[in-house]
Amino acid sequence: MRTGSAPRATFSFSGEIMEAQTIIVAAIDPAALAKTVERLAQILQACVHEGASVGFVVPFERNEARAYWLDRVAAPHAAGSKLVLIATLGGDIAGTAQLDLDSMPSKRHHAEVSKVLVDPAFRRAGVGRALMQEIERHADREGRWLLTLDTAGDAAEALYRSLGYSLAGAIPNYARNAFEESYDATRLMYKDLRRG
């Protein structure tokens, strides 16, 4: 398991200032993924209920979130075609992100970032930034210098822009809204790691 850490972060829960702690980001192995499924399912469910556009709609139950990790992530992760990172803060898993390495021979320089999820209780503490920085380090080690992602959220787009991602374009009506029968646009973003 490789780890990275971010600088200490200061954050507050319900207005109370907490002691600054270090965010630790690690790539987890398949056995560790199995042991953390319940917490990862909890984070996914919380993010969907907060309106995250990550492929699911409400009602979204814990068993559906658990099934996502077990049925759609575990096998490609075990095969090495998907990297799963977790971020811990104060001893608790605060977020997760994935890097899809399964590409055709002509695209072995490319990887897709997906499911950058931060537990709403840990937002604005630098967890998303730490996850993205570690994703980039892993991509670089794998020789994947072109990263792409899609996002529908303004805060997420601002984070990605601050990390050097550029907007390639937007696709209207890309995904159903998590809460209602309407369709939201997505913004496609990319970063060439060779340019820093």
mmCIF file of C-alpha atoms in Angstrom:
data_model
loop_
_atom_site.group_PDB
_atom_site.id
_atom_site.type_symbol
_atom_site.label_atom_id
_atom_site.label_comp_id
_atom_site.label_asym_id
_atom_site.label_seq_id
_atom_site.Cartn_x
_atom_site.Cartn_y
_atom_site.Cartn_z
ATOM 1 C CA MET A 1 0.000 0.000 0.000
ATOM 2 C CA ARG A 2 1.477 3.332 -1.054
ATOM 3 C CA THR A 3 0.572 6.409 0.869
ATOM 4 C CA GLY A 4 0.790 10.132 0.505
ATOM 5 C CA SER A 5 -0.081 12.806 2.954
ATOM 6 C CA ALA A 6 -1.298 16.321 2.689
ATOM 7 C CA PRO A 7 -0.434 19.213 4.960
ATOM 8 C CA ARG A 8 -2.322 19.526 8.195
ATOM 9 C CA ALA A 9 -5.791 20.914 7.724
ATOM 10 C CA THR A 10 -7.930 23.060 9.993
ATOM 11 C CA PHE A 11 -11.661 22.500 9.759
ATOM 12 C CA SER A 12 -14.798 22.769 11.794
ATOM 13 C CA PHE A 13 -17.734 20.525 12.525
ATOM 14 C CA SER A 14 -20.912 22.346 13.467
ATOM 15 C CA GLY A 15 -18.954 25.537 14.057
ATOM 16 C CA GLU A 16 -16.504 23.948 16.505
ATOM 17 C CA ILE A 17 -12.847 24.335 15.496
ATOM 18 C CA MET A 18 -11.054 20.998 15.577
ATOM 19 C CA GLU A 19 -7.343 20.389 16.048
ATOM 20 C CA ALA A 20 -5.470 20.337 12.739
ATOM 21 C CA GLN A 21 -4.784 16.824 11.502
ATOM 22 C CA THR A 22 -2.922 15.275 8.599
ATOM 23 C CA ILE A 23 -4.852 13.811 5.683
ATOM 24 C CA ILE A 24 -3.390 10.452 4.695
ATOM 25 C CA VAL A 25 -4.179 9.110 1.234
ATOM 26 C CA ALA A 26 -3.469 5.470 0.374
ATOM 27 C CA ALA A 27 -4.045 3.114 -2.521
ATOM 28 C CA ILE A 28 -5.799 0.141 -0.984
ATOM 29 C CA ASP A 29 -5.347 -3.484 -1.945
ATOM 30 C CA PRO A 30 -8.317 -5.751 -2.772
ATOM 31 C CA ALA A 31 -8.432 -7.262 0.738
ATOM 32 C CA ALA A 32 -8.542 -3.795 2.300
ATOM 33 C CA LEU A 33 -11.308 -2.777 -0.112
ATOM 34 C CA ALA A 34 -13.427 -5.677 1.100
ATOM 35 C CA LYS A 35 -12.865 -4.599 4.707
ATOM 36 C CA THR A 36 -13.839 -0.979 4.021
ATOM 37 C CA VAL A 37 -16.908 -1.602 1.851
ATOM 38 C CA GLU A 38 -19.348 -0.587 4.574
ATOM 39 C CA ARG A 39 -17.670 2.784 5.155
ATOM 40 C CA LEU A 40 -17.264 3.406 1.410
ATOM 41 C CA ALA A 41 -20.952 2.581 0.909
ATOM 42 C CA GLN A 42 -21.835 5.046 3.670
ATOM 43 C CA ILE A 43 -19.803 7.802 1.967
ATOM 44 C CA LEU A 44 -21.317 7.077 -1.452
ATOM 45 C CA GLN A 45 -24.841 7.103 -0.041
ATOM 46 C CA ALA A 46 -24.227 10.382 1.816
ATOM 47 C CA CYS A 47 -22.812 12.034 -1.312
ATOM 48 C CA VAL A 48 -25.774 10.933 -3.448
ATOM 49 C CA HIS A 49 -28.195 12.250 -0.805
ATOM 50 C CA GLU A 50 -26.288 15.566 -0.921
ATOM 51 C CA GLY A 51 -26.963 15.725 -4.681
ATOM 52 C CA ALA A 52 -23.670 14.456 -6.114
ATOM 53 C CA SER A 53 -23.967 13.537 -9.776
ATOM 54 C CA VAL A 54 -22.159 10.207 -9.600
ATOM 55 C CA GLY A 55 -24.567 7.944 -11.461
ATOM 56 C CA PHE A 56 -27.238 7.255 -8.859
ATOM 57 C CA VAL A 57 -30.665 8.690 -8.038
ATOM 58 C CA VAL A 58 -32.681 8.796 -4.835
ATOM 59 C CA PRO A 59 -34.066 6.810 -3.227
ATOM 60 C CA PHE A 60 -30.603 5.297 -2.891
ATOM 61 C CA GLU A 61 -30.286 2.717 -0.151
ATOM 62 C CA ARG A 62 -27.155 1.460 1.600
ATOM 63 C CA ASN A 63 -27.483 -1.974 -0.017
ATOM 64 C CA GLU A 64 -27.294 -0.323 -3.479
ATOM 65 C CA ALA A 65 -24.178 1.573 -2.448
ATOM 66 C CA ARG A 66 -22.618 -1.605 -1.062
ATOM 67 C CA ALA A 67 -23.471 -3.454 -4.305
ATOM 68 C CA TYR A 68 -21.730 -0.755 -6.347
ATOM 69 C CA TRP A 69 -18.448 -1.364 -4.512
ATOM 70 C CA LEU A 70 -18.751 -5.152 -4.534
ATOM 71 C CA ASP A 71 -20.183 -5.668 -8.037
ATOM 72 C CA ARG A 72 -18.661 -2.841 -10.070
ATOM 73 C CA VAL A 73 -15.405 -1.876 -8.363
ATOM 74 C CA ALA A 74 -13.956 -4.927 -6.588
ATOM 75 C CA ALA A 75 -13.233 -7.063 -9.690
ATOM 76 C CA PRO A 76 -11.513 -4.385 -11.830
ATOM 77 C CA HIS A 77 -9.626 -3.227 -8.745
ATOM 78 C CA ALA A 78 -8.404 -6.790 -8.068
ATOM 79 C CA ALA A 79 -7.437 -7.125 -11.749
ATOM 80 C CA GLY A 80 -5.344 -3.951 -11.596
ATOM 81 C CA SER A 81 -7.415 -2.042 -14.133
ATOM 82 C CA LYS A 82 -8.810 0.316 -11.497
ATOM 83 C CA LEU A 83 -6.980 2.042 -8.668
ATOM 84 C CA VAL A 84 -8.945 2.880 -5.520
ATOM 85 C CA LEU A 85 -7.636 5.464 -3.074
ATOM 86 C CA ILE A 86 -8.942 6.288 0.365
ATOM 87 C CA ALA A 87 -8.243 9.385 2.416
ATOM 88 C CA THR A 88 -8.250 9.247 6.179
ATOM 89 C CA LEU A 89 -8.495 12.167 8.543
ATOM 90 C CA GLY A 90 -8.440 11.761 12.289
ATOM 91 C CA GLY A 91 -8.420 7.980 11.910
ATOM 92 C CA ASP A 92 -11.666 7.881 9.901
ATOM 93 C CA ILE A 93 -12.074 7.281 6.179
ATOM 94 C CA ALA A 94 -13.078 10.716 4.923
ATOM 95 C CA GLY A 95 -13.106 10.178 1.171
ATOM 96 C CA THR A 96 -12.225 8.056 -1.827
ATOM 97 C CA ALA A 97 -11.316 8.395 -5.491
ATOM 98 C CA GLN A 98 -10.726 6.062 -8.415
ATOM 99 C CA LEU A 99 -8.409 6.010 -11.411
ATOM 100 C CA ASP A 100 -9.541 3.879 -14.339
ATOM 101 C CA LEU A 101 -6.465 2.375 -16.025
ATOM 102 C CA ASP A 102 -8.376 0.056 -18.373
ATOM 103 C CA SER A 103 -7.665 1.502 -21.793
ATOM 104 C CA MET A 104 -7.046 0.364 -25.340
ATOM 105 C CA PRO A 105 -3.437 0.161 -26.591
ATOM 106 C CA SER A 106 -3.717 3.530 -28.357
ATOM 107 C CA LYS A 107 -4.697 5.223 -25.082
ATOM 108 C CA ARG A 108 -2.153 3.827 -22.625
ATOM 109 C CA HIS A 109 -1.079 7.414 -21.903
ATOM 110 C CA HIS A 110 -4.610 8.229 -20.649
ATOM 111 C CA ALA A 111 -6.574 7.442 -17.485
ATOM 112 C CA GLU A 112 -9.950 8.560 -16.236
ATOM 113 C CA VAL A 113 -10.537 9.957 -12.758
ATOM 114 C CA SER A 114 -13.887 8.989 -11.257
ATOM 115 C CA LYS A 115 -15.924 8.864 -8.080
ATOM 116 C CA VAL A 116 -14.029 11.525 -6.150
ATOM 117 C CA LEU A 117 -16.215 11.334 -3.050
ATOM 118 C CA VAL A 118 -15.749 13.197 0.218
ATOM 119 C CA ASP A 119 -17.993 12.486 3.177
ATOM 120 C CA PRO A 120 -20.069 15.660 3.659
ATOM 121 C CA ALA A 121 -18.901 15.788 7.310
ATOM 122 C CA PHE A 122 -15.298 16.216 6.089
ATOM 123 C CA ARG A 123 -15.805 18.721 3.297
ATOM 124 C CA ARG A 124 -13.662 21.857 3.067
ATOM 125 C CA ALA A 125 -10.826 20.177 4.949
ATOM 126 C CA GLY A 126 -8.637 19.530 1.886
ATOM 127 C CA VAL A 127 -9.639 15.891 1.428
ATOM 128 C CA GLY A 128 -10.656 16.243 -2.239
ATOM 129 C CA ARG A 129 -7.441 18.099 -3.064
ATOM 130 C CA ALA A 130 -5.319 15.456 -1.296
ATOM 131 C CA LEU A 131 -7.103 12.663 -3.184
ATOM 132 C CA MET A 132 -6.552 14.382 -6.538
ATOM 133 C CA GLN A 133 -2.876 15.037 -5.833
ATOM 134 C CA GLU A 134 -2.332 11.376 -4.997
ATOM 135 C CA ILE A 135 -4.325 10.289 -8.084
ATOM 136 C CA GLU A 136 -1.919 12.358 -10.175
ATOM 137 C CA ARG A 137 1.129 10.802 -8.504
ATOM 138 C CA HIS A 138 -0.170 7.295 -9.228
ATOM 139 C CA ALA A 139 -1.077 8.205 -12.807
ATOM 140 C CA ASP A 140 2.424 9.574 -13.364
ATOM 141 C CA ARG A 141 4.000 6.380 -12.000
ATOM 142 C CA GLU A 142 1.830 4.393 -14.423
ATOM 143 C CA GLY A 143 2.928 6.550 -17.372
ATOM 144 C CA ARG A 144 -0.577 8.025 -17.686
ATOM 145 C CA TRP A 145 0.054 11.681 -18.439
ATOM 146 C CA LEU A 146 -3.403 12.630 -19.762
ATOM 147 C CA LEU A 147 -6.144 12.607 -17.131
ATOM 148 C CA THR A 148 -9.808 13.206 -17.882
ATOM 149 C CA LEU A 149 -12.880 13.525 -15.695
ATOM 150 C CA ASP A 150 -16.418 14.813 -15.813
ATOM 151 C CA THR A 151 -18.225 16.886 -13.233
ATOM 152 C CA ALA A 152 -21.580 18.581 -12.789
ATOM 153 C CA GLY A 153 -20.782 20.499 -9.618
ATOM 154 C CA ASP A 154 -19.506 24.068 -9.446
ATOM 155 C CA ALA A 155 -17.441 23.431 -6.295
ATOM 156 C CA ALA A 156 -15.856 20.342 -7.826
ATOM 157 C CA GLU A 157 -15.090 22.216 -11.045
ATOM 158 C CA ALA A 158 -13.443 24.996 -9.024
ATOM 159 C CA LEU A 159 -11.278 22.420 -7.239
ATOM 160 C CA TYR A 160 -10.229 20.795 -10.505
ATOM 161 C CA ARG A 161 -9.448 24.161 -12.105
ATOM 162 C CA SER A 162 -7.309 25.106 -9.093
ATOM 163 C CA LEU A 163 -5.340 21.896 -9.705
ATOM 164 C CA GLY A 164 -4.686 22.797 -13.350
ATOM 165 C CA TYR A 165 -7.539 21.003 -15.116
ATOM 166 C CA SER A 166 -8.995 22.664 -18.196
ATOM 167 C CA LEU A 167 -12.555 22.588 -19.457
ATOM 168 C CA ALA A 168 -12.861 20.691 -22.746
ATOM 169 C CA GLY A 169 -16.598 21.300 -23.099
ATOM 170 C CA ALA A 170 -20.032 20.545 -21.731
ATOM 171 C CA ILE A 171 -22.650 17.991 -22.699
ATOM 172 C CA PRO A 172 -26.263 19.016 -22.009
ATOM 173 C CA ASN A 173 -28.749 16.519 -20.564
ATOM 174 C CA TYR A 174 -25.932 14.109 -19.742
ATOM 175 C CA ALA A 175 -27.336 12.519 -16.593
ATOM 176 C CA ARG A 176 -30.590 12.402 -14.681
ATOM 177 C CA ASN A 177 -30.705 14.660 -11.639
ATOM 178 C CA ALA A 178 -30.370 12.694 -8.394
ATOM 179 C CA PHE A 179 -33.591 14.164 -6.984
ATOM 180 C CA GLU A 180 -36.001 14.828 -9.839
ATOM 181 C CA GLU A 181 -36.961 13.798 -13.348
ATOM 182 C CA SER A 182 -34.757 16.347 -15.080
ATOM 183 C CA TYR A 183 -31.387 16.092 -16.790
ATOM 184 C CA ASP A 184 -28.198 17.915 -15.923
ATOM 185 C CA ALA A 185 -25.248 18.872 -18.053
ATOM 186 C CA THR A 186 -21.769 17.583 -17.355
ATOM 187 C CA ARG A 187 -18.468 19.340 -17.905
ATOM 188 C CA LEU A 188 -15.570 17.393 -19.374
ATOM 189 C CA MET A 189 -12.173 18.355 -17.998
ATOM 190 C CA TYR A 190 -8.602 17.257 -18.634
ATOM 191 C CA LYS A 191 -5.039 17.748 -17.462
ATOM 192 C CA ASP A 192 -1.751 17.015 -19.205
ATOM 193 C CA LEU A 193 0.602 16.047 -16.378
ATOM 194 C CA ARG A 194 3.631 16.757 -18.558
ATOM 195 C CA ARG A 195 2.812 20.452 -18.257
ATOM 196 C CA GLY A 196 2.814 20.487 -14.481
#
